[in-house]
Coordinates of C-alpha atoms in Angstrom, one line a residue:
Chain A
M151 CA 29.9 -80.0 -71.0
S152 CA 28.0 -80.8 -67.8
Q153 CA 29.1 -83.9 -65.9
Y154 CA 25.4 -84.5 -65.1
E155 CA 22.5 -84.7 -67.5
T156 CA 19.2 -83.5 -66.2
V157 CA 16.4 -85.6 -67.6
F158 CA 13.2 -83.9 -68.5
G159 CA 10.2 -85.4 -70.3
A160 CA 8.3 -84.2 -73.4
I161 CA 4.9 -85.0 -74.8
D162 CA 6.5 -87.3 -77.4
D163 CA 9.4 -88.5 -75.3
F164 CA 8.8 -89.7 -71.8
K165 CA 9.5 -92.8 -69.7
T166 CA 7.2 -93.6 -66.8
G167 CA 7.9 -95.3 -63.5
G168 CA 5.2 -96.9 -61.4
V169 CA 4.0 -98.4 -58.1
I170 CA 5.7 -101.6 -57.0
A171 CA 3.2 -102.9 -54.5
I172 CA 4.4 -104.9 -51.5
D173 CA 1.2 -105.0 -49.5
D174 CA -1.0 -102.3 -51.0
D175 CA -3.3 -101.4 -53.9
P176 CA -1.5 -99.4 -56.6
K177 CA -4.8 -97.5 -57.2
N178 CA -4.3 -95.8 -53.8
Y179 CA -1.4 -93.8 -55.3
V180 CA -3.4 -92.4 -58.3
F181 CA -0.3 -92.7 -60.4
S182 CA -0.1 -91.3 -63.9
N183 CA 2.2 -89.4 -66.2
V184 CA 1.3 -85.9 -67.3
Y185 CA 3.1 -86.3 -70.7
E186 CA 1.2 -89.5 -71.4
V187 CA -2.1 -87.9 -70.4
A188 CA -1.5 -84.9 -72.7
A189 CA -0.3 -87.1 -75.5
K190 CA -3.5 -89.1 -75.4
S191 CA -5.8 -86.0 -75.0
A192 CA -7.5 -83.9 -77.6
P193 CA -6.1 -80.3 -78.0
W194 CA -7.1 -78.1 -75.0
E195 CA -8.7 -80.9 -73.0
R196 CA -7.9 -80.1 -69.3
V197 CA -7.6 -83.6 -67.7
A198 CA -7.3 -83.8 -63.9
V199 CA -4.0 -85.6 -62.9
G200 CA -4.1 -84.4 -59.3
K201 CA -7.0 -83.7 -57.0
N202 CA -7.0 -82.6 -53.4
F203 CA -10.5 -81.9 -52.2
E204 CA -11.7 -79.1 -54.6
Y205 CA -8.2 -78.3 -55.9
V206 CA -6.9 -79.9 -59.0
I207 CA -3.8 -80.0 -61.3
E208 CA -4.9 -80.3 -64.9
A209 CA -2.7 -81.7 -67.7
M210 CA -3.5 -79.9 -71.0
R211 CA -2.4 -80.8 -74.5
A212 CA -1.6 -77.4 -76.1
E213 CA -1.9 -77.4 -79.8
G214 CA -3.1 -74.6 -82.1
T215 CA -5.0 -71.7 -80.7
S216 CA -7.3 -72.3 -77.7
A217 CA -10.6 -70.7 -76.9
W218 CA -10.6 -67.9 -74.4
Y219 CA -11.0 -68.8 -70.8
S220 CA -11.7 -66.9 -67.6
C221 CA -11.8 -67.7 -63.9
A222 CA -13.0 -66.1 -60.7
H223 CA -9.6 -66.8 -59.0
D224 CA -6.0 -66.9 -60.0
E225 CA -4.7 -69.9 -61.9
F226 CA -1.2 -70.8 -63.0
A227 CA 0.2 -72.4 -66.2
L228 CA 3.4 -74.4 -66.2
N229 CA 4.9 -75.4 -69.5
M230 CA 6.4 -78.9 -69.1
D231 CA 7.6 -79.1 -72.7
D232 CA 10.5 -77.6 -74.7
R233 CA 8.0 -76.2 -77.2
E234 CA 6.8 -72.6 -77.0
V235 CA 3.4 -71.9 -75.7
T236 CA 2.2 -68.3 -75.6
V237 CA -0.4 -67.0 -73.1
E238 CA -2.4 -64.0 -74.2
L239 CA -4.2 -61.9 -71.6
L240 CA -7.2 -59.6 -71.7
K241 CA -8.5 -57.4 -68.9
L242 CA -12.2 -58.1 -69.1
D243 CA -14.6 -55.1 -69.3
D244 CA -17.3 -56.9 -67.4
P245 CA -15.9 -60.2 -65.8
D246 CA -19.1 -60.7 -63.8
S247 CA -21.2 -61.0 -66.9
L248 CA -19.0 -63.9 -68.2
V249 CA -18.1 -65.9 -65.1
D250 CA -20.0 -66.1 -61.8
Q251 CA -17.5 -64.6 -59.3
E252 CA -18.5 -67.3 -56.8
S253 CA -17.6 -70.1 -59.2
E254 CA -14.5 -72.2 -59.3
G255 CA -12.2 -73.4 -62.0
G256 CA -11.5 -72.3 -65.6
H257 CA -14.5 -71.4 -67.7
K258 CA -14.5 -71.5 -71.5
L259 CA -15.9 -68.3 -73.1
A260 CA -17.8 -68.0 -76.3
G261 CA -16.0 -66.0 -78.9
E262 CA -13.6 -63.2 -78.1
P263 CA -14.5 -61.3 -75.0
A264 CA -14.6 -57.6 -74.7
G265 CA -11.6 -56.2 -72.9
R266 CA -8.2 -54.4 -73.0
K267 CA -5.0 -56.2 -74.0
M268 CA -2.9 -56.8 -71.0
G269 CA 0.1 -58.4 -72.7
W270 CA 1.5 -61.9 -73.4
V271 CA 4.0 -64.4 -72.0
K272 CA 5.9 -66.9 -74.1
L273 CA 6.6 -70.0 -72.1
R274 CA 9.2 -72.6 -72.8
R275 CA 10.0 -75.7 -70.7
G276 CA 9.8 -75.0 -67.0
H277 CA 8.3 -71.5 -67.4
M278 CA 5.3 -70.6 -65.2
A279 CA 2.8 -67.8 -65.9
L280 CA 0.1 -66.2 -63.7
L281 CA -3.4 -66.4 -65.2
P282 CA -4.8 -63.6 -63.1
V283 CA -8.3 -63.3 -61.7
G284 CA -10.5 -60.8 -63.7
S285 CA -8.8 -61.5 -66.9
A286 CA -9.4 -63.7 -69.9
Y287 CA -6.6 -65.9 -71.4
R288 CA -5.9 -68.1 -74.3
F289 CA -3.0 -70.2 -75.4
V290 CA -1.2 -70.5 -78.7
A291 CA 1.1 -73.4 -79.5
E292 CA 2.4 -74.2 -82.9
A293 CA 3.5 -77.7 -81.9
P294 CA 1.9 -80.0 -79.3
A295 CA 3.0 -79.4 -75.8
C296 CA 2.1 -80.5 -72.2
V297 CA 1.0 -77.7 -69.9
L298 CA 0.0 -78.1 -66.3
I299 CA -2.7 -75.8 -64.8
Q300 CA -2.9 -75.2 -61.0
T301 CA -6.5 -74.4 -60.4
I302 CA -9.8 -75.5 -58.7
Q303 CA -12.1 -78.1 -60.2
G304 CA -14.5 -76.4 -62.6
P305 CA -16.6 -77.0 -65.7
E306 CA -13.5 -77.6 -67.9
T307 CA -12.0 -80.2 -65.7
I308 CA -12.2 -83.7 -67.1
E309 CA -11.9 -86.7 -64.8
R310 CA -10.9 -90.0 -66.4
W311 CA -8.9 -91.5 -63.6
A312 CA -9.5 -95.1 -64.6
D313 CA -8.1 -94.4 -68.0
I314 CA -5.0 -92.6 -67.0
C315 CA -3.9 -94.2 -63.7
Q316 CA -2.0 -97.3 -62.9
S317 CA -4.3 -100.0 -61.6
V318 CA -2.2 -103.2 -61.4
P319 CA 1.2 -103.6 -59.7
M320 CA 4.3 -102.8 -61.6
S321 CA 6.9 -105.5 -61.7
A322 CA 10.0 -104.9 -59.6
Chain B
M7 CA -5.6 -85.8 -31.5
P8 CA -5.2 -88.4 -28.7
D9 CA -6.7 -87.0 -25.5
S10 CA -5.5 -86.7 -21.9
L11 CA -1.8 -85.9 -22.4
P12 CA -0.8 -83.0 -20.1
L13 CA 1.3 -80.2 -21.6
Q14 CA 4.9 -80.5 -20.5
S15 CA 6.5 -77.3 -19.4
E16 CA 9.9 -78.3 -18.1
F17 CA 12.8 -77.3 -20.4
K18 CA 16.4 -77.2 -19.7
V19 CA 19.7 -76.4 -21.5
N20 CA 22.6 -77.8 -19.7
P21 CA 26.2 -76.5 -19.9
A22 CA 28.6 -77.7 -22.5
D23 CA 30.1 -81.1 -21.8
N24 CA 33.8 -80.9 -20.8
Q25 CA 34.8 -83.6 -23.3
T26 CA 32.6 -83.0 -26.4
G27 CA 31.8 -79.3 -26.0
Y28 CA 28.2 -79.9 -26.8
K29 CA 25.3 -78.8 -24.6
S30 CA 22.7 -81.3 -23.5
F31 CA 18.9 -80.5 -23.5
Q32 CA 15.8 -81.6 -21.7
A33 CA 12.2 -81.2 -22.9
G34 CA 9.7 -82.8 -20.5
S35 CA 11.2 -86.1 -19.6
F36 CA 13.1 -86.5 -22.9
Q37 CA 16.9 -85.9 -22.5
F38 CA 19.1 -85.2 -25.5
S39 CA 22.9 -85.3 -25.7
R40 CA 25.4 -85.8 -28.5
D41 CA 29.0 -86.9 -28.8
E42 CA 31.4 -87.1 -31.8
Y43 CA 29.3 -89.5 -33.8
F44 CA 25.9 -89.9 -32.2
A45 CA 22.8 -88.2 -30.8
H46 CA 21.5 -89.9 -27.7
I47 CA 17.9 -89.7 -26.6
S48 CA 16.5 -91.0 -23.3
W49 CA 13.1 -91.0 -21.7
P50 CA 11.5 -92.8 -18.7
G51 CA 12.1 -96.5 -19.5
G52 CA 14.0 -96.2 -22.7
Q53 CA 16.9 -94.8 -24.7
H54 CA 17.8 -94.5 -28.3
T55 CA 20.9 -93.6 -30.4
I56 CA 20.9 -92.0 -33.9
P57 CA 24.0 -91.2 -36.0
A58 CA 24.6 -87.4 -35.6
D59 CA 24.4 -86.6 -39.4
S60 CA 21.0 -88.3 -39.7
F61 CA 19.7 -86.7 -36.5
M62 CA 20.9 -83.2 -37.6
R63 CA 19.3 -83.5 -41.0
S64 CA 16.0 -84.6 -39.5
L65 CA 16.1 -82.0 -36.7
M66 CA 16.8 -79.3 -39.3
R67 CA 13.7 -80.2 -41.3
D68 CA 11.5 -80.4 -38.3
V69 CA 12.6 -76.9 -37.2
A70 CA 12.4 -75.4 -40.7
W71 CA 9.0 -76.9 -41.4
G72 CA 7.5 -75.9 -38.1
F73 CA 6.8 -79.6 -37.4
F74 CA 5.3 -79.8 -40.9
Y75 CA 2.1 -81.7 -41.6
G76 CA 1.5 -84.8 -39.5
T77 CA 4.3 -87.0 -38.2
V78 CA 8.0 -86.5 -38.8
N79 CA 9.8 -89.8 -38.0
F80 CA 13.5 -89.1 -37.5
D81 CA 13.9 -92.8 -37.8
P82 CA 11.7 -95.9 -37.0
V83 CA 11.7 -95.0 -33.2
F84 CA 11.9 -91.2 -32.6
G85 CA 9.8 -88.4 -34.0
T86 CA 7.1 -85.7 -33.6
T87 CA 3.5 -85.4 -34.5
N88 CA 2.0 -82.0 -35.2
Y89 CA -1.4 -81.1 -33.9
Y90 CA -1.1 -77.4 -35.0
G91 CA -0.4 -75.5 -31.8
E92 CA 0.5 -78.6 -29.8
V93 CA 3.1 -81.2 -30.7
D94 CA 3.6 -84.8 -29.5
M95 CA 7.2 -86.0 -29.1
F96 CA 7.4 -89.8 -29.1
A97 CA 9.6 -92.8 -28.9
G98 CA 8.3 -96.0 -30.4
A99 CA 4.7 -94.6 -31.0
T100 CA 4.9 -95.4 -34.7
N101 CA 6.9 -98.6 -34.2
E102 CA 5.0 -101.9 -34.2
A103 CA 7.4 -103.7 -31.9
Y104 CA 7.5 -100.9 -29.3
K105 CA 3.7 -100.6 -29.4
A106 CA 3.1 -104.4 -29.1
V107 CA 4.9 -104.6 -25.8
G108 CA 3.8 -101.2 -24.5
R109 CA 7.3 -99.6 -24.6
D110 CA 6.2 -96.6 -26.6
Y111 CA 6.3 -93.2 -24.8
T112 CA 4.8 -89.9 -25.8
E113 CA 4.7 -86.4 -24.3
R114 CA 2.9 -83.3 -25.5
F115 CA 4.2 -79.8 -25.7
K116 CA 3.2 -76.4 -26.8
A117 CA 4.6 -76.1 -30.3
E118 CA 6.4 -72.8 -29.7
D119 CA 8.0 -74.2 -26.5
L120 CA 9.4 -77.3 -28.2
M121 CA 10.4 -75.3 -31.2
Q122 CA 12.5 -73.1 -29.0
I123 CA 14.5 -75.9 -27.5
F124 CA 14.9 -77.6 -31.0
K125 CA 16.3 -74.4 -32.4
E126 CA 18.8 -74.1 -29.6
M127 CA 19.8 -77.8 -30.2
V128 CA 20.3 -77.4 -33.9
S129 CA 22.3 -74.3 -33.4
D130 CA 24.6 -75.8 -30.7
W131 CA 25.0 -79.2 -32.4
T132 CA 25.9 -77.8 -35.9
N133 CA 29.6 -77.2 -36.3
E134 CA 31.3 -74.7 -38.6
G135 CA 31.3 -75.8 -42.2
Y136 CA 28.4 -78.3 -41.7
D137 CA 25.1 -77.6 -43.3
P138 CA 22.3 -80.0 -42.4
F139 CA 20.2 -78.7 -45.3
A140 CA 22.8 -79.5 -47.9
A141 CA 23.4 -82.7 -49.8
P142 CA 26.2 -84.8 -48.2
M143 CA 28.7 -84.1 -51.0
E144 CA 28.1 -80.3 -50.7
T145 CA 28.8 -79.8 -47.0
G146 CA 31.4 -80.4 -44.4
Q147 CA 31.0 -83.2 -41.9
A148 CA 28.6 -83.5 -38.9
W149 CA 31.1 -85.5 -36.9
G150 CA 33.6 -84.5 -34.2
V151 CA 33.7 -82.5 -31.0
K152 CA 32.2 -79.0 -30.9
N153 CA 33.9 -76.8 -33.4
G154 CA 32.3 -73.4 -34.1
D155 CA 28.8 -73.0 -35.5
N156 CA 26.9 -72.3 -38.7
D157 CA 23.9 -70.3 -37.7
E158 CA 23.6 -68.7 -41.1
A159 CA 22.8 -72.1 -42.6
V160 CA 20.5 -73.4 -39.8
T161 CA 18.4 -70.2 -39.6
R162 CA 17.3 -70.1 -43.2
Q163 CA 13.7 -69.0 -43.7
R164 CA 11.5 -71.3 -45.8
V165 CA 10.5 -69.5 -49.0
T166 CA 6.7 -68.8 -49.0
A167 CA 5.5 -66.8 -52.0
K168 CA 2.2 -65.0 -51.4
R169 CA 1.0 -65.3 -55.0
M170 CA 3.9 -66.3 -57.3
V171 CA 7.6 -66.1 -57.3
G172 CA 8.9 -63.1 -59.3
L173 CA 5.8 -60.9 -59.0
P174 CA 6.5 -57.4 -57.8
G175 CA 6.7 -57.4 -54.0
D176 CA 6.7 -61.2 -53.8
T177 CA 9.5 -63.7 -53.4
P178 CA 12.3 -62.7 -55.7
L179 CA 14.0 -64.8 -58.4
R180 CA 17.4 -66.4 -57.6
S181 CA 20.6 -65.3 -59.3
D182 CA 24.4 -65.5 -58.9
E183 CA 24.3 -61.9 -57.6
S184 CA 21.8 -62.8 -54.9
G185 CA 23.9 -65.7 -53.7
Y186 CA 22.2 -68.6 -55.5
P187 CA 24.5 -70.1 -58.2
V188 CA 23.3 -72.9 -60.4
N189 CA 23.8 -76.3 -58.6
R190 CA 26.6 -78.5 -60.1
M191 CA 24.1 -81.2 -61.0
F192 CA 21.8 -78.7 -62.8
A193 CA 24.5 -77.0 -64.9
D194 CA 22.7 -78.0 -68.1
V195 CA 19.4 -76.4 -67.1
D196 CA 18.3 -73.6 -69.4
Q197 CA 18.4 -70.3 -67.4
G198 CA 16.4 -68.3 -69.9
E199 CA 13.4 -66.4 -68.5
P200 CA 10.1 -66.3 -70.4
E201 CA 9.6 -63.4 -72.8
V202 CA 7.0 -61.2 -71.3
H203 CA 5.3 -58.3 -73.0
V204 CA 3.3 -56.1 -70.6
E205 CA 0.9 -53.3 -71.6
P206 CA 1.1 -50.3 -69.3
G207 CA -0.8 -50.7 -66.1
F208 CA -0.6 -54.4 -65.9
E209 CA 2.9 -54.9 -64.5
N210 CA 1.5 -56.6 -61.4
E211 CA -0.5 -59.2 -63.3
V212 CA 1.3 -60.1 -66.5
S213 CA 4.2 -62.2 -65.2
G214 CA 6.1 -65.4 -65.7
Y215 CA 9.3 -66.9 -64.5
N216 CA 11.5 -69.9 -65.1
L217 CA 10.6 -72.3 -62.3
F218 CA 13.1 -74.9 -63.4
A219 CA 15.9 -72.3 -63.4
Y220 CA 14.7 -71.2 -60.0
L221 CA 14.9 -74.8 -58.7
S222 CA 18.3 -75.3 -60.3
R223 CA 19.6 -72.6 -58.0
S224 CA 18.2 -73.9 -54.8
D225 CA 20.9 -74.2 -52.1
V226 CA 19.0 -76.7 -50.0
T227 CA 17.6 -80.2 -50.5
W228 CA 14.3 -81.7 -49.3
N229 CA 12.9 -78.4 -48.3
P230 CA 9.6 -77.6 -50.2
S231 CA 9.0 -73.9 -50.7
V232 CA 5.7 -72.3 -51.7
C233 CA 6.1 -70.9 -55.2
S234 CA 2.5 -70.3 -56.4
V235 CA -0.8 -70.1 -54.6
V236 CA -4.4 -70.7 -55.6
Q237 CA -6.3 -70.1 -52.3
E238 CA -5.1 -73.0 -50.2
S239 CA -3.6 -75.0 -53.1
L240 CA 0.2 -74.6 -52.6
F241 CA 2.8 -75.6 -55.2
C242 CA 5.9 -76.3 -53.1
P243 CA 8.6 -77.4 -55.5
T244 CA 12.0 -78.5 -54.2
S245 CA 15.3 -80.0 -55.3
E246 CA 16.2 -83.4 -54.0
E247 CA 19.5 -85.2 -53.6
F248 CA 20.5 -88.2 -51.5
T249 CA 17.6 -89.2 -49.1
L250 CA 14.7 -87.4 -47.5
P251 CA 16.2 -87.4 -44.0
V252 CA 12.9 -88.3 -42.3
E253 CA 10.1 -90.7 -42.9
H254 CA 7.3 -88.3 -43.3
G255 CA 3.9 -89.6 -42.1
N256 CA 1.6 -86.9 -43.5
D257 CA -1.8 -86.6 -41.9
R258 CA -3.4 -85.7 -45.2
C259 CA -3.0 -86.8 -48.9
E260 CA 0.1 -85.2 -50.4
W261 CA 0.8 -85.1 -54.1
F262 CA 4.2 -85.4 -55.8
C263 CA 4.9 -84.5 -59.5
Q264 CA 8.4 -85.4 -60.6
L265 CA 9.6 -82.5 -62.7
S266 CA 13.0 -83.9 -63.6
D267 CA 15.1 -87.0 -63.2
E268 CA 14.1 -89.8 -60.8
I269 CA 13.2 -90.5 -57.2
I270 CA 12.4 -93.9 -55.6
W271 CA 10.0 -93.7 -52.7
D272 CA 9.9 -96.2 -49.9
I273 CA 6.4 -96.4 -48.5
K274 CA 5.6 -97.8 -45.1
D275 CA 2.5 -98.0 -43.0
G276 CA 2.1 -94.8 -41.0
N277 CA 1.2 -96.5 -37.7
T278 CA 3.3 -99.7 -37.8
G279 CA 6.2 -99.0 -40.2
R280 CA 5.4 -102.2 -42.2
N281 CA 6.5 -101.9 -45.8
R282 CA 3.6 -101.3 -48.2
A283 CA 5.1 -100.3 -51.6
K284 CA 7.9 -98.6 -53.5
V285 CA 7.0 -95.9 -56.0
L286 CA 9.4 -95.1 -58.8
M287 CA 8.8 -91.7 -60.2
R288 CA 10.4 -90.4 -63.4
A289 CA 10.0 -87.0 -65.1
G290 CA 6.3 -86.3 -65.6
D291 CA 5.1 -88.9 -63.2
I292 CA 2.5 -87.7 -60.7
A293 CA 1.2 -89.7 -57.7
C294 CA -0.5 -89.2 -54.4
M295 CA 0.8 -90.4 -51.1
P296 CA -2.1 -91.7 -49.0
A297 CA -2.8 -90.1 -45.7
D298 CA -2.1 -93.3 -43.7
I299 CA 1.5 -94.0 -44.9
R300 CA 4.9 -92.7 -44.2
H301 CA 7.3 -92.0 -47.1
Q302 CA 11.0 -91.6 -47.6
G303 CA 12.6 -90.6 -51.0
F304 CA 15.9 -91.5 -52.6
S305 CA 17.4 -89.4 -55.3
N306 CA 20.8 -90.2 -56.7
K307 CA 21.0 -87.4 -59.3
R308 CA 19.7 -84.1 -57.9
S309 CA 16.2 -83.9 -59.1
M310 CA 13.2 -81.4 -59.2
L311 CA 10.1 -82.4 -57.4
L312 CA 6.8 -80.6 -57.2
V313 CA 5.2 -81.2 -53.8
W314 CA 1.6 -80.2 -53.9
E315 CA 0.0 -79.4 -50.5
N316 CA -3.5 -78.4 -49.5
G317 CA -3.1 -76.0 -46.6
S318 CA -6.7 -75.6 -45.9
P319 CA -7.5 -74.9 -42.2
K320 CA -10.5 -77.2 -42.4
I321 CA -8.3 -80.2 -42.8
P322 CA -7.0 -80.5 -39.2
E323 CA -10.6 -80.5 -38.0
L324 CA -11.5 -83.2 -40.6
I325 CA -8.5 -85.2 -39.4
R326 CA -9.6 -84.9 -35.8
E327 CA -13.1 -86.0 -36.7
G328 CA -11.8 -88.9 -38.8
K329 CA -13.4 -87.5 -41.9
A330 CA -10.3 -86.7 -44.0
P331 CA -9.9 -89.3 -46.7
N332 CA -6.8 -91.6 -46.8
V333 CA -6.9 -91.7 -50.6
A334 CA -7.3 -88.6 -52.7
V335 CA -9.2 -90.2 -55.6
K336 CA -11.1 -93.5 -55.9
F337 CA -11.7 -95.0 -59.3

């Protein structure tokens, strides 16, 4: 048995820290917890938990089978939970007709797009998958899980900072 | 970038001292020497002393990061500020007391010139068995007279994946065989890789890897490495133990997402060093360091931290024009 226990979180088991202000506004730190955000989200909502100019990190509650998405650039999915999330990938026959190639961020597609099966990746906790440009992807999760998406702000990105972030100082 | 500082061009490496065996160095008007316990820095009108272990850990990061983003404070007095091509080396420039009485001192260098002398210094001042990248309990000691070297440790290259770790032709996974055993504090981290099914022809695109296992095998601390890339959005996860050796005063907003365990961040004002906040981050917590602070982390149990950087080339220009925001999101 390991002498040390590595502490991870889960969508139904997390403990948050916080900003202990000395001479500052806690809002400046845009502090939230990705598990808490996913736990309070509807399935497949992609809520921004980090934003740096146009780039975002989205926290997504994976539960059930998602719609198909596509994107004009690479994205990455990181499963933060110890519950399996499968990523299915299609090579689109005509990506330009579905997503403007100058656009940014993930786009939800209507129905099942035409394309060739590329394969799938089963993600458990800590596993990251490439969501490659020119493909369509969807997620399948039998139990709720928290997934982070590294991407650019797009039509699927939800911003609700005031709801998710710490706004008053934490007690020391 | 503050104007009107001439570029310094005088550099000197002096012979090894008869008593300590260490060389001394000169960059511009700054003089560097070390003895058994301390690094000594002097400049016109001032001098400063830093414990050798602390100085070596800081110097190692400044070298490995290529002066990094913004200011690297070795301690409350001495440090460097990166202007991307040119670098300021300073004493007291980010210290309220030094500034108030006009005792701060700064010189400017070409980055490649200063880097060269820093590399020579970190090589000469690192003894056999000591690794300034390693956690204190995982390395020999920094103290004593000159005793061999450890160039293999101090010349490590920072990992920079082009697209994602594990993709064909990109940064490889870590394993026992490649010299990256699981760290003692991460012995309980699942090493299983994701199950991947690839249809023929898509081997370069259908890919996944176990990031947490990858981090559990990191042989360095406080050394962010690029693991996935969306244009200029860089996921730079790292493993952390003991303290971040420097107080990092980033010139841009910098995001942290705690992937495991816990880090306490000490936040001070970037210009004055006055305390502003403490940020306690536990697994799943995500927060942004404002662009006008300096931060230093403390991690008792080795932990996994996702450092998220925006490497856009437009940002230095925005910083110069004063248009880069100090806070990433207002709500």
